[in-house]
Short mmCIF file of C-alpha atoms in Angstrom, two decimals:
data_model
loop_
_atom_site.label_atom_id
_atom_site.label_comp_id
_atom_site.label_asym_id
_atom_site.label_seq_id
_atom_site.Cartn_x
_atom_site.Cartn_y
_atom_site.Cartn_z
CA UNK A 320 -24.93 -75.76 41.63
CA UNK A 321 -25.94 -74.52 38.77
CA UNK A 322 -26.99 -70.93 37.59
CA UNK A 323 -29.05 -69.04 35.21
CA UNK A 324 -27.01 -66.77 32.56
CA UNK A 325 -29.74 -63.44 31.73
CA UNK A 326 -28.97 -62.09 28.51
CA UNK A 327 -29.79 -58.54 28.09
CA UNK A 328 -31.63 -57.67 25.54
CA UNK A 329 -31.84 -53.54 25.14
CA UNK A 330 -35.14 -51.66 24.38
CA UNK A 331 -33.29 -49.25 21.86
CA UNK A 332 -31.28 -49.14 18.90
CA UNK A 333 -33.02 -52.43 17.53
CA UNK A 334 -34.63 -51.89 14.13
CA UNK A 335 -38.14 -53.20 13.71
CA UNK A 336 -40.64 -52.71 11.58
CA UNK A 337 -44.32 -52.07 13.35
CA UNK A 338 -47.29 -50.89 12.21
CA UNK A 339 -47.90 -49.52 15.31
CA UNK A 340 -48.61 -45.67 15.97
CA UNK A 341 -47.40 -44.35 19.14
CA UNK A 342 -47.39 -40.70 18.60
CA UNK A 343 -50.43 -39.39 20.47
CA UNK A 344 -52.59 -37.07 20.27
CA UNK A 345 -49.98 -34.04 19.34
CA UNK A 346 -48.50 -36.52 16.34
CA UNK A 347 -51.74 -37.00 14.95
CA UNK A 348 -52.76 -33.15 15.20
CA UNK A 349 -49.04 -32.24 13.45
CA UNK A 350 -50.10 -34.67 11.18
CA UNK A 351 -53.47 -33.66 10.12
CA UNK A 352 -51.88 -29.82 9.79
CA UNK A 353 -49.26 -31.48 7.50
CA UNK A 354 -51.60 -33.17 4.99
CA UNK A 355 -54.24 -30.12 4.74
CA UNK A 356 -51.08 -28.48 3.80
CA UNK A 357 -50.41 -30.76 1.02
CA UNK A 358 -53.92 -30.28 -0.19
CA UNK A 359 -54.22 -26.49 -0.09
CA UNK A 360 -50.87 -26.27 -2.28
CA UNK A 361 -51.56 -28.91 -4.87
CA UNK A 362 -50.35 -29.18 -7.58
CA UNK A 363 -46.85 -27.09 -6.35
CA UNK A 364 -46.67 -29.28 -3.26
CA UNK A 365 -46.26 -32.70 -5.68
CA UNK A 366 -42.76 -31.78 -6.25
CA UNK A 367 -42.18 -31.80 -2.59
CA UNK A 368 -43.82 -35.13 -1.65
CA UNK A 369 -42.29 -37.34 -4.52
CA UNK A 370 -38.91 -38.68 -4.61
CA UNK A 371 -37.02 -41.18 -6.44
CA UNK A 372 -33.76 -43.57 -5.43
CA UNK A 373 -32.54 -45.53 -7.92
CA UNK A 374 -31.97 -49.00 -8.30
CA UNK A 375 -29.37 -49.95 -5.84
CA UNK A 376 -30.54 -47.66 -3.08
CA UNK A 377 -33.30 -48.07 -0.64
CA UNK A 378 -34.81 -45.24 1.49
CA UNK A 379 -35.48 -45.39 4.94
CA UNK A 380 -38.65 -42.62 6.13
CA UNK A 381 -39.28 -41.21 9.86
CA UNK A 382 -42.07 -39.84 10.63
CA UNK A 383 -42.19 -37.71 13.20
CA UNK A 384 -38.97 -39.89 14.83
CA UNK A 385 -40.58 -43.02 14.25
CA UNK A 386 -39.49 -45.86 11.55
CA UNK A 387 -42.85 -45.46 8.52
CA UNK A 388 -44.32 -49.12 8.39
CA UNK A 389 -43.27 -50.89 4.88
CA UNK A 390 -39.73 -50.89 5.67
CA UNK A 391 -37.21 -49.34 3.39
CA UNK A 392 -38.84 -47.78 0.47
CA UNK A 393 -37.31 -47.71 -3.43
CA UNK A 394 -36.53 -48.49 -6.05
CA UNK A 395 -38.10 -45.64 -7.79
CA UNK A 396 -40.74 -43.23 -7.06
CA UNK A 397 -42.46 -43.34 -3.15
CA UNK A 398 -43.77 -40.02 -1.66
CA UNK A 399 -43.04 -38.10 1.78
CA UNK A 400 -45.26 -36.04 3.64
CA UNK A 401 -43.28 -32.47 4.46
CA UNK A 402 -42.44 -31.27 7.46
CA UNK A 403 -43.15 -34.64 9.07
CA UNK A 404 -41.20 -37.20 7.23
CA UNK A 405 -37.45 -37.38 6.88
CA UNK A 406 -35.53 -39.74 4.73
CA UNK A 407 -32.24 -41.46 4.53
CA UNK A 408 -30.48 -43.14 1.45
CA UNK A 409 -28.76 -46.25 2.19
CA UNK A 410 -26.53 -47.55 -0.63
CA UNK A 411 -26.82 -51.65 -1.46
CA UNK A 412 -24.13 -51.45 -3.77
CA UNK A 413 -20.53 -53.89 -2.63
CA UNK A 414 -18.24 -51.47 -0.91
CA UNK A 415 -14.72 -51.89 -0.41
CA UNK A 416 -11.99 -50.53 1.96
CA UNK A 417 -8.39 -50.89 2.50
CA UNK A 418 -7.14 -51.41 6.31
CA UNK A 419 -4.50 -49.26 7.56
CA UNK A 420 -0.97 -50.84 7.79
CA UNK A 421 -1.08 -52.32 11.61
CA UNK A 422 2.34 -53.05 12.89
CA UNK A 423 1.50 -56.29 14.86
CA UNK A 424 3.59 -58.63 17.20
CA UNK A 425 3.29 -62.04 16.16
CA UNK A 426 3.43 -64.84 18.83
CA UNK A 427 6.87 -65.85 17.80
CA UNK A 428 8.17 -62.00 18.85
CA UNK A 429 8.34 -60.93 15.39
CA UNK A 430 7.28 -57.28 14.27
CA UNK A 431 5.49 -57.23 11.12
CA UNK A 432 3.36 -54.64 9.16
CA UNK A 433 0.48 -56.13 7.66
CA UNK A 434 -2.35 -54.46 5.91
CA UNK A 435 -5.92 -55.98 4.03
CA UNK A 436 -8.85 -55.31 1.96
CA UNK A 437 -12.31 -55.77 3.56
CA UNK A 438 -15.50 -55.90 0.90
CA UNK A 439 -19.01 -55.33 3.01
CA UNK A 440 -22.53 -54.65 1.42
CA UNK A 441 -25.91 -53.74 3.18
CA UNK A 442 -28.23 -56.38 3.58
CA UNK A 443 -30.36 -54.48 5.90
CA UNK A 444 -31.21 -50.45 5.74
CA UNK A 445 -33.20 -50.43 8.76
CA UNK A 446 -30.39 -51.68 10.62
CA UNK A 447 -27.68 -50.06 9.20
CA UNK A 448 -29.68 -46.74 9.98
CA UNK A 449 -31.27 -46.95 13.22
CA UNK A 450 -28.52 -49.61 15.14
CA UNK A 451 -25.44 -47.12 14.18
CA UNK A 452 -24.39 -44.22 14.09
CA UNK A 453 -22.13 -44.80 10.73
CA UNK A 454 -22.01 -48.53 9.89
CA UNK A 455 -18.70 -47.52 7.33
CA UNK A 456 -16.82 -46.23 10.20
CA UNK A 457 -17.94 -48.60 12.56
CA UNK A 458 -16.89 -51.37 10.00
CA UNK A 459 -13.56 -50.04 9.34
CA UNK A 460 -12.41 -49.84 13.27
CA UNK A 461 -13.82 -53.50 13.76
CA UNK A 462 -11.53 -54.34 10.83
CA UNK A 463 -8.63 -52.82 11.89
CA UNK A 464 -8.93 -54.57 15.48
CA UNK A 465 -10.03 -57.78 14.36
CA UNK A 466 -6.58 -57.56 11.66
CA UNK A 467 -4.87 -57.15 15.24
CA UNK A 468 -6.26 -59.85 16.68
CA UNK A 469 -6.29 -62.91 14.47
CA UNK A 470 -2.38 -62.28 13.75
CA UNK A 471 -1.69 -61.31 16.93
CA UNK A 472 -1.95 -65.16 17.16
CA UNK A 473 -0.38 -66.39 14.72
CA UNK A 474 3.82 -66.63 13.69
CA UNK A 475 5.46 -65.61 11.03
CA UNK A 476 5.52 -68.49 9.15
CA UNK A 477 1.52 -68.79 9.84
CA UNK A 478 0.96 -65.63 8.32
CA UNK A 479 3.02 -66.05 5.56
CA UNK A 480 1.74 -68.71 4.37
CA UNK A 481 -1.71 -69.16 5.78
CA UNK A 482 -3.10 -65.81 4.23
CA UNK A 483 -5.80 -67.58 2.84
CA UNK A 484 -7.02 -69.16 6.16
CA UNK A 485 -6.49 -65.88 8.20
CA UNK A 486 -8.69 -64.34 5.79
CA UNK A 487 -11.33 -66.62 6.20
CA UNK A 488 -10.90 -66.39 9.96
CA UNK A 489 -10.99 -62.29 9.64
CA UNK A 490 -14.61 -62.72 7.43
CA UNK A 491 -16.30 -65.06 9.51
CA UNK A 492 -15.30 -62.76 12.68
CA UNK A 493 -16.33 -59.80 10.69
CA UNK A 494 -19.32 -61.15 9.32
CA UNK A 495 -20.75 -62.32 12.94
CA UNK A 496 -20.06 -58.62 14.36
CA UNK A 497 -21.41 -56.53 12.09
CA UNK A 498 -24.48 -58.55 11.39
CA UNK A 499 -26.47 -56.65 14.05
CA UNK A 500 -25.68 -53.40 12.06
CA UNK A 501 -27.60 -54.70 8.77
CA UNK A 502 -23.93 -55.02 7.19
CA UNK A 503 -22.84 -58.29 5.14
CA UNK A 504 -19.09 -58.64 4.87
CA UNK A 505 -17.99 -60.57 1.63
CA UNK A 506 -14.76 -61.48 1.65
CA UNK A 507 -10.95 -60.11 3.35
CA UNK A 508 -8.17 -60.29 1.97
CA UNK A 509 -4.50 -59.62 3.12
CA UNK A 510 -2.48 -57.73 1.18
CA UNK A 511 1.10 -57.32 2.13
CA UNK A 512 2.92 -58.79 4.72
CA UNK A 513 6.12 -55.98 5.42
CA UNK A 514 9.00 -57.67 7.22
CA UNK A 515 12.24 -55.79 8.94
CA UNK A 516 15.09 -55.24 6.60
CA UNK A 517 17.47 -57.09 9.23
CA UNK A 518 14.85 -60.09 8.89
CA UNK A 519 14.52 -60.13 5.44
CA UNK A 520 18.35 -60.57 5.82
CA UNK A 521 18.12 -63.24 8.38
CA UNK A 522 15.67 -65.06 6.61
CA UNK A 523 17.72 -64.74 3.36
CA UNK A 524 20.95 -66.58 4.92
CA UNK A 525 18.54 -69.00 6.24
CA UNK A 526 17.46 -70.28 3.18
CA UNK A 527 20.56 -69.94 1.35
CA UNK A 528 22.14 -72.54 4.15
CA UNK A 529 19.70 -74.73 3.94
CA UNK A 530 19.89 -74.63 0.11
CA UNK A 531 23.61 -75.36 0.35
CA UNK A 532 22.91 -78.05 3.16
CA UNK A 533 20.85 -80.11 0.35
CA UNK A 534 22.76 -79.92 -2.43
CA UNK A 535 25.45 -81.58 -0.63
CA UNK A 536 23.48 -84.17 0.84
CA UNK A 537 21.83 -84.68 -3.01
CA UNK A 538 26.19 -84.59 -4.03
CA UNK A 539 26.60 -87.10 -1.45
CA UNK A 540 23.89 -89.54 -2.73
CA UNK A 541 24.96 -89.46 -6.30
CA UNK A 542 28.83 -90.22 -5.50
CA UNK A 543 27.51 -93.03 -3.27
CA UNK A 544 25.51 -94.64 -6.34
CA UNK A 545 28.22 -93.58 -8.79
CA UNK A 546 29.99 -95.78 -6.46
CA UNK A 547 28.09 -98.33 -5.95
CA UNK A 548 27.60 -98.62 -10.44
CA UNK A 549 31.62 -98.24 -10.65
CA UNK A 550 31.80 -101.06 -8.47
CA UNK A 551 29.14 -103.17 -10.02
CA UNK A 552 31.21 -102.78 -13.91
CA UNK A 553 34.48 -103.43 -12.39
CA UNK A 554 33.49 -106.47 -11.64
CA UNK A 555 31.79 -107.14 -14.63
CA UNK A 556 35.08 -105.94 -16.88
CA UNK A 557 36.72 -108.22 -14.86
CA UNK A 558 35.49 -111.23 -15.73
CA UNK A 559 36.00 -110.49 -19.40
CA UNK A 560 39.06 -108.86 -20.59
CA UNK A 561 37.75 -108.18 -23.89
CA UNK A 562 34.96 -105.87 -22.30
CA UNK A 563 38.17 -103.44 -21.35
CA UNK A 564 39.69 -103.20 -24.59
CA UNK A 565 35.95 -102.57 -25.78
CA UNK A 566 35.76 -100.12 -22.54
CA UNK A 567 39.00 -98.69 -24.27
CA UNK A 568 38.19 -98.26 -28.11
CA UNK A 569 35.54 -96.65 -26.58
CA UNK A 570 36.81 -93.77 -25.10
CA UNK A 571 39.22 -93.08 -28.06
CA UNK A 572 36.24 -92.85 -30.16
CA UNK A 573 34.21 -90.41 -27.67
CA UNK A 574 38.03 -88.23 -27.34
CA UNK A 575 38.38 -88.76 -31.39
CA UNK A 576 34.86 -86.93 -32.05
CA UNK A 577 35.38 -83.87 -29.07
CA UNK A 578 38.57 -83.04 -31.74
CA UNK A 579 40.70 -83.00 -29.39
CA UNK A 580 44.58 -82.68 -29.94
CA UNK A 581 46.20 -84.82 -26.97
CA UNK A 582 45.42 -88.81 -26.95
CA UNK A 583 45.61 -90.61 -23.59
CA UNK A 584 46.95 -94.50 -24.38
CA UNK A 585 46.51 -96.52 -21.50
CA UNK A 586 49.73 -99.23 -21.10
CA UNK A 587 49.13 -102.05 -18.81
CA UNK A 588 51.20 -102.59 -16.03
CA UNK A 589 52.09 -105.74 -17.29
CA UNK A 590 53.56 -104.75 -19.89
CA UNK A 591 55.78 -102.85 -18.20
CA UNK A 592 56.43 -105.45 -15.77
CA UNK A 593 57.73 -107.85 -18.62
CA UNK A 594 60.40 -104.43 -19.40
CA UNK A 595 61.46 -104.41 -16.27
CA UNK A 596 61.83 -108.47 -15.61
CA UNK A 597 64.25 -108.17 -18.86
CA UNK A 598 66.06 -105.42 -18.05
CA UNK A 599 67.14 -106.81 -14.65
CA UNK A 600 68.44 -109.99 -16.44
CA UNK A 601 70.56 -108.12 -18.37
CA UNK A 602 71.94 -105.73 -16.20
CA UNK A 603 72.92 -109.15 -14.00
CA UNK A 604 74.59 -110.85 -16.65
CA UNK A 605 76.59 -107.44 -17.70
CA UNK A 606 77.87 -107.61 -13.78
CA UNK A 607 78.87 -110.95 -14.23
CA UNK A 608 80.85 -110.40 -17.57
CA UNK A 609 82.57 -107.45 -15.56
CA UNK A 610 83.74 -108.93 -12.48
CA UNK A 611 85.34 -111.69 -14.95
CA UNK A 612 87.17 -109.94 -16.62
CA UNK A 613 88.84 -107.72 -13.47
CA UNK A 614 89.42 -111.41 -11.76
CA UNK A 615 91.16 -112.13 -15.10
CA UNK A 616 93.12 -108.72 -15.08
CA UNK A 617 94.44 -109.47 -11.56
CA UNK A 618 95.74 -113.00 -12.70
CA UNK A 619 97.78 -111.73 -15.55
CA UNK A 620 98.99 -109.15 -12.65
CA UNK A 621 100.49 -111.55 -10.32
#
């Protein structure tokens, strides 16, 4: 089953541009009164009927309530009839506005302050006149809610480091809304992110673990090849014993040239085994000398 979607389209606050007079008889007698006006004051009435906007404004004329066909008149001179025509100046120039601070609830239950610049410019007068009220107002409360919005969605770590996207995502929301109202949004930018002082903490110990967590995993890595290369020369050294007297002249030259006072000698161990083998043999042979001569004593005894 299927069904048909209406879209309403309202009957007011659309700007157009018709060349249409629907004023009636009364608007064209109010009129005609207006102009013989003119007339019978010339030349005094000139300075009256002529105005000027300058370059980056544009002037929107009602006459009698009605938008004048041409559109939005300027730059420079264009003329007004009194008493029947009314103007209003509409500024082209890029505008720019800050954002309040909105204290937002991410999706990750984290309360953060965030605030942003919004820059807009008028494309079109007759729509930034006649379909609102005040299109700067109107712009800034859109910009406030759509701020709420996009981060509203996001977490902390999104908005952190995603400004750039979220700003894209906060012009192209922008831009869509207010493009009914004759306004052009440029660009949004985010500004500062404020996070809670027992956050900022939180955050801080965070990062200081995980800091500590890899430089012992990087320690780790370098013993293990340290390892791995101590292992690899040991066996090299070992098949030459030259290479560790070479090994050893070595160091003495690297100690020699830090001027230091204490020299380490290395002895080998079997050197010291060869002291040791000897000094058992003679200790043994001392013992044997000994015991002769008390068997010898105890001879002479009996």
């Amino acid at each position: 089953m299927t069904t048909n979607k209406k879209h309403y389209n309202p009957t007011f606050g659309t700007a157009f541009d018709s060349d249409e007079d629907d004023n009636g008889c009364m608007g064209a007698f109010i009129s005609f009164f207006s102009y013989l006006l003119v007339f019978l004051t010339f030349p005094i009435s000139v300075w009256f009927c002529v105005k000027v906007v300058q370059e980056y404004e544009r002037a929107v004329i009602f006459r009698l309530g009605r938008l004048v066909s041409g559109g939005a008149k300027g730059p420079g001179l264009f003329f007004i009839v009194p008493c029947i025509d009314t103007y209003i100046c509409v500024d082209l120039r890029t505008g720019a506005f800050d954002v309040p601070p909105q204290e937002i609830l991410t999706r990750d239950s984290v309360t953060v302050t965030v605030d942003a610049v919004v820059y807009y410019q008028v494309k079109n007068p007759l729509a930034a006149v006649c379909n609102n009220d005040n299109y700067n107002r109107s712009t800034r409360l859109l910009a406030a809610t759509t701020l709420r919005n996009v981060l509203g969605t996001k977490n902390l770590s999104e908005i952190l480091s995603d400004r750039e996207s979220i700003g894209d995502t906060m012009h192209q929301m922008l831009d869509k809304a207010t493009d009914p109202w004759g306004v052009h949004v440029d660009r949004v930018e985010i500004k500062d992110v404020c996070i809670p002082k027992n956050m900022q903490r939180s955050m801080a110990a965070e990062a200081e673990a995980t800091r500590d967590a890899r430089a012992k995993v990087i320690a780790a890595e370098g013993e293990e090849k340290s390892s791995h290369a101590l292992k690899v020369a040991a066996d090299v050294i070992s098949k030459s014993p030259a290479a560790l007297q070479l090994r050893y002249l070595q160091t003495l030259n690297a100690i020699s040239a830090e001027k230091n006072s204490t020299i380490i000698f290395p002895l080998p161990i079997e050197i010291l085994g060869a002291f040791m083998d000897d000094g058992a043999t003679t200790s043994g042979t001392e013992g044997a000398r000994q015991r002769k001569k008390d068997l010898q004593i105890e001879a002479l005894m009996e």
